[in-house]
Short mmCIF file of C-alpha atoms in Angstrom, two decimals:
data_model
loop_
_atom_site.label_atom_id
_atom_site.label_comp_id
_atom_site.label_asym_id
_atom_site.label_seq_id
_atom_site.Cartn_x
_atom_site.Cartn_y
_atom_site.Cartn_z
CA PRO A 1 -34.14 -4.37 9.60
CA THR A 2 -33.86 -0.74 11.69
CA TRP A 3 -33.14 1.76 9.24
CA LYS A 4 -31.20 5.44 10.79
CA ILE A 5 -33.51 8.48 8.35
CA THR A 6 -31.00 11.79 8.48
CA VAL A 7 -33.15 14.75 6.27
CA LEU A 8 -30.81 17.46 5.60
CA ARG A 9 -31.44 21.33 4.80
CA ASP A 10 -28.09 22.85 3.68
CA GLY A 11 -25.74 20.92 4.87
CA GLU A 12 -27.71 20.78 8.36
CA ALA A 13 -29.29 17.79 9.99
CA VAL A 14 -33.03 19.20 10.89
CA GLU A 15 -33.67 15.45 11.72
CA SER A 16 -32.92 12.10 12.58
CA VAL A 17 -34.22 8.68 13.20
CA GLU A 18 -33.77 5.18 13.92
CA THR A 19 -36.52 3.40 13.52
CA SER A 20 -37.75 -0.40 12.52
CA GLU A 21 -41.32 1.72 10.47
CA ASN A 22 -41.50 1.14 6.85
CA SER A 23 -42.87 4.51 6.02
CA LEU A 24 -42.14 8.00 8.44
CA VAL A 25 -44.09 11.81 7.64
CA PHE A 26 -41.73 14.72 8.52
CA LEU A 27 -43.05 18.34 8.90
CA LEU A 28 -41.30 20.44 7.00
CA PRO A 29 -40.99 24.39 5.13
CA GLU A 30 -41.47 24.46 2.24
CA GLY A 31 -38.21 24.07 0.32
CA ASP A 32 -34.98 21.68 -0.66
CA TYR A 33 -33.87 18.30 1.53
CA LYS A 34 -31.42 15.74 1.07
CA VAL A 35 -32.74 12.30 2.91
CA VAL A 36 -30.14 10.35 3.71
CA VAL A 37 -31.18 6.22 4.66
CA GLU A 38 -28.86 4.17 6.45
CA SER A 39 -29.07 -0.09 6.67
CA SER A 40 -27.20 -3.26 7.74
CA GLY A 41 -23.32 -0.99 6.31
CA SER A 42 -25.79 0.53 3.37
CA LYS A 43 -26.30 4.03 1.63
CA TRP A 44 -28.83 5.81 0.19
CA SER A 45 -29.54 9.43 -0.21
CA LYS A 46 -32.17 10.99 -2.55
CA GLU A 47 -33.02 15.52 -3.00
CA VAL A 48 -36.23 16.93 -3.09
CA SER A 49 -37.89 19.14 -3.50
CA LEU A 50 -40.55 20.65 -1.01
CA ASP A 51 -43.50 22.49 -1.93
CA ARG A 52 -46.85 20.56 -1.04
CA ASP A 53 -47.01 16.64 0.71
CA THR A 54 -45.43 14.25 -1.15
CA ILE A 55 -44.16 11.00 -0.37
CA ILE A 56 -40.56 9.49 -1.72
CA GLU A 57 -39.20 6.04 -1.87
CA VAL A 58 -35.64 5.23 -0.35
CA GLY A 59 -34.13 1.74 -0.58
CA LYS A 60 -32.28 1.42 -3.31
CA ALA A 61 -28.69 2.97 -4.56
CA PRO A 62 -28.26 4.50 -7.86
CA VAL A 63 -26.19 2.00 -9.25
CA LEU A 64 -22.40 1.71 -11.49
CA ARG A 65 -23.32 -0.43 -14.32
CA LEU A 66 -18.94 -1.20 -15.37
CA SER A 67 -17.78 -4.05 -17.88
CA VAL A 68 -14.07 -3.81 -18.48
CA LYS A 69 -13.05 -5.78 -21.86
CA ASP A 70 -9.65 -6.20 -23.87
CA GLN A 71 -10.05 -5.52 -27.22
CA PHE A 72 -11.51 -8.57 -28.23
CA GLY A 73 -14.64 -8.41 -25.41
CA ASN A 74 -12.42 -10.88 -23.30
CA PRO A 75 -12.70 -9.90 -19.19
CA VAL A 76 -10.38 -8.59 -17.25
CA GLN A 77 -9.61 -8.50 -14.62
CA VAL A 78 -8.88 -5.46 -12.62
CA THR A 79 -8.96 -3.10 -9.98
CA VAL A 80 -11.82 -0.58 -9.53
CA VAL A 81 -11.48 2.42 -7.10
CA VAL A 82 -14.08 4.94 -6.66
CA ASP A 83 -14.10 7.85 -4.05
CA GLY A 84 -10.99 6.25 -3.14
CA ARG A 85 -12.63 3.29 -2.01
CA LYS A 86 -10.99 -0.21 -4.11
CA PHE A 87 -12.83 -3.36 -5.52
CA GLU A 88 -11.48 -6.12 -6.98
CA VAL A 89 -13.54 -6.20 -10.68
CA LYS A 90 -13.56 -9.01 -13.68
CA GLY A 91 -15.11 -8.42 -16.47
CA SER A 92 -18.23 -6.63 -14.45
CA THR A 93 -19.48 -5.55 -11.95
CA THR A 94 -22.31 -3.57 -10.00
CA LEU A 95 -22.09 -0.86 -7.73
CA GLU A 96 -24.54 1.25 -5.49
CA LEU A 97 -22.92 4.70 -5.17
CA GLU A 98 -24.83 7.41 -3.79
CA GLN A 99 -26.33 10.63 -6.52
CA GLY A 100 -23.51 12.90 -7.54
CA GLU A 101 -20.52 12.68 -9.44
CA HIS A 102 -17.40 10.39 -8.86
CA LEU A 103 -13.46 9.82 -9.28
CA LEU A 104 -13.32 6.45 -11.49
CA GLN A 105 -9.51 4.76 -11.60
CA ILE A 106 -9.05 1.34 -13.12
CA TYR A 107 -5.86 0.10 -12.78
CA TRP A 108 -4.28 -3.31 -14.68
CA ASN A 109 -1.73 -4.53 -11.84
CA LYS A 110 -0.13 -1.04 -11.52
CA VAL A 111 -1.11 0.46 -14.33
CA LEU A 112 -3.59 3.46 -14.21
CA VAL A 113 -5.65 1.65 -16.88
CA ALA A 114 -8.93 4.79 -17.08
CA ARG A 115 -9.80 7.60 -14.17
CA LYS A 116 -12.78 10.02 -15.53
CA TYR A 117 -15.38 10.83 -13.74
CA VAL A 118 -18.49 9.58 -13.75
CA ARG A 119 -22.17 10.95 -13.11
CA VAL A 120 -24.05 8.56 -10.73
CA ARG A 121 -28.32 10.20 -11.51
CA GLU A 122 -30.74 7.56 -9.63
CA GLU A 123 -32.13 5.98 -12.86
CA GLY A 124 -28.28 4.90 -12.57
CA VAL A 125 -25.16 4.90 -15.06
CA VAL A 126 -23.29 1.88 -17.44
CA GLU A 127 -19.80 2.63 -17.75
CA ASP A 128 -18.06 0.89 -20.53
CA ILE A 129 -14.25 0.64 -20.38
CA VAL A 130 -11.62 -0.53 -23.34
CA VAL A 131 -7.82 -2.02 -21.83
CA GLU A 132 -6.18 -2.61 -25.59
CA PHE A 133 -3.12 -4.78 -24.60
CA ALA A 134 -0.21 -5.50 -26.86
CA ASN A 135 2.89 -7.95 -26.51
CA LEU A 136 6.23 -6.80 -25.29
CA LYS A 137 9.00 -9.68 -26.60
CA VAL A 138 12.79 -9.20 -24.69
CA ARG A 139 14.90 -10.89 -27.38
CA THR A 140 18.72 -11.36 -25.51
CA LEU A 141 21.52 -12.77 -27.95
CA ASP A 142 24.82 -13.36 -27.67
CA SER A 143 27.90 -11.74 -29.10
CA GLU A 144 27.35 -14.80 -31.82
CA GLY A 145 23.61 -13.62 -32.11
CA ASP A 146 22.97 -16.93 -30.71
CA PRO A 147 20.24 -17.43 -28.09
CA LEU A 148 21.74 -15.94 -24.45
CA GLN A 149 19.95 -16.84 -21.51
CA GLY A 150 19.75 -16.33 -17.71
CA CYS A 151 18.96 -12.52 -18.48
CA VAL A 152 16.53 -10.66 -16.50
CA VAL A 153 13.85 -8.47 -17.66
CA ALA A 154 12.65 -6.22 -15.82
CA VAL A 155 9.13 -3.79 -16.79
CA TYR A 156 8.73 -0.60 -14.81
CA TRP A 157 5.97 1.57 -15.10
CA SER A 158 5.97 5.34 -13.96
CA GLY A 159 8.12 4.10 -11.15
CA ASN A 160 6.49 0.65 -9.74
CA ILE A 161 8.20 -2.79 -11.22
CA LEU A 162 5.34 -4.92 -12.70
CA PHE A 163 7.45 -8.41 -13.92
CA ALA A 164 10.46 -9.61 -13.55
CA GLU A 165 11.75 -13.29 -15.28
CA ALA A 166 14.80 -14.40 -16.92
CA THR A 167 14.71 -15.09 -20.49
CA GLY A 168 15.57 -19.17 -20.93
CA ALA A 169 16.99 -22.01 -22.84
CA SER A 170 14.98 -19.04 -26.31
CA GLY A 171 16.56 -15.84 -24.93
CA GLU A 172 13.57 -15.16 -24.80
CA VAL A 173 10.78 -13.63 -22.40
CA GLU A 174 7.48 -11.83 -23.36
CA PHE A 175 4.66 -10.00 -22.03
CA LYS A 176 1.48 -9.24 -22.15
CA LEU A 177 0.68 -5.33 -21.26
CA PRO A 178 -1.74 -2.15 -21.38
CA LYS A 179 -0.60 0.20 -24.74
CA GLN A 180 0.94 2.07 -22.46
CA ARG A 181 5.20 3.40 -22.24
CA TYR A 182 6.84 1.42 -19.99
CA LYS A 183 11.30 1.46 -18.91
CA THR A 184 12.39 -1.98 -19.55
CA LEU A 185 16.02 -3.26 -18.30
CA VAL A 186 18.20 -6.06 -18.80
CA ASN A 187 20.49 -7.20 -16.99
CA CYS A 188 23.12 -9.70 -18.40
CA ARG A 189 26.71 -10.83 -16.58
CA GLY A 190 26.31 -7.61 -14.49
CA GLU A 191 25.84 -5.57 -17.44
CA SER A 192 22.89 -3.82 -17.80
CA LYS A 193 21.06 -2.25 -19.84
CA GLU A 194 17.66 0.28 -20.07
CA TYR A 195 14.94 0.84 -23.03
CA GLU A 196 12.19 3.25 -23.60
CA VAL A 197 9.17 1.85 -24.36
CA ASN A 198 6.22 3.67 -26.09
CA LEU A 199 4.27 0.11 -26.12
CA ARG A 200 1.11 -0.15 -29.12
CA GLU A 201 1.06 -2.61 -31.21
CA ASP A 202 3.55 -5.75 -30.91
CA THR A 203 6.82 -5.00 -30.20
CA ILE A 204 10.21 -6.56 -28.79
CA ILE A 205 13.81 -5.05 -28.20
CA GLU A 206 16.34 -7.19 -29.38
CA HIS A 207 19.30 -6.87 -26.32
CA LEU A 208 22.53 -7.89 -28.00
CA GLN A 209 25.71 -8.19 -25.12
CA GLU A 210 28.67 -7.48 -26.85
CA LYS A 211 31.49 -9.79 -25.79
CA PRO A 212 34.02 -8.51 -23.12
CA LEU A 213 37.18 -7.62 -23.84
CA SER A 214 40.14 -10.92 -23.08
CA LYS A 215 42.55 -10.05 -20.13
CA TRP A 216 45.15 -10.05 -22.11
CA ILE A 217 43.45 -8.74 -24.52
CA LEU A 218 42.97 -5.84 -23.12
CA LEU A 219 46.53 -5.93 -20.96
CA SER A 220 47.91 -5.07 -24.69
CA ILE A 221 46.02 -2.46 -24.96
CA ILE A 222 47.31 -0.06 -21.80
CA ALA A 223 50.90 -1.35 -22.91
CA VAL A 224 50.46 0.23 -26.29
CA ILE A 225 48.86 3.47 -25.16
CA ALA A 226 52.02 4.18 -22.34
CA SER A 227 53.95 2.67 -25.27
CA ALA A 228 53.36 5.92 -27.17
CA ILE A 229 53.23 8.22 -23.91
CA LEU A 230 56.89 7.63 -23.47
CA LEU A 231 57.07 8.05 -26.66
CA VAL A 232 55.85 11.29 -27.23
CA VAL A 233 57.57 12.14 -24.55
CA PHE A 234 61.20 11.05 -25.01
CA LEU A 235 61.09 13.24 -28.22
CA ILE A 236 59.62 16.16 -26.05
CA LEU A 237 62.87 16.12 -24.59
CA LYS A 238 65.04 14.92 -27.26
CA ARG A 239 64.19 18.14 -28.82
CA LYS A 240 64.96 20.64 -26.20
CA LEU A 241 68.44 18.73 -25.77
CA SER A 242 69.05 19.05 -29.04
#
């Protein structure tokens, strides 16, 4: 393979060569240096304080060994973002990274379940992430208390929609979600209602769809109100004329 080797001091390159040799010798003044080796899309680095003839071996990057499981030890499918780079991970992975501090973000669906800085050293680092889940059940009922079919239940996290599902014959839908805060929007027969949920344990939301007033009942109410207004006006006028 071809290697690109760069020697840096105070962030400035003092040597940069490309070679297919397995070893190189640099004559350098004493001081602190960083040696960066690149080959076939991989990159390794090592820091050295030079005060005598020194041999360093570079070729294997430090690694981040990452494990993501639920509270029962089952592997979890997540998207891992390290310094802006995305990796799809199911359960565990090993990532080659440069030494130093890296921002680690872990998403389940669109939900941020972990965010932390990890310091990767030459010997590598191990991170075990546990994502705790709970069940959110939404039960839709009509005014008689019977299951209501065809209601659409949407679940949001931080403004992002995660799921939208219609209730079946049971009038229920259920979602397995990380323990977080969610907004749930229930739409039944053109009417919507919003529920805020702080999911810390298995939770049930009961949505009761009120029976709409019939056309004749509504007209009767309007007629009664109108009659009352006319009666008040009549009494006021009668008092003024007497």
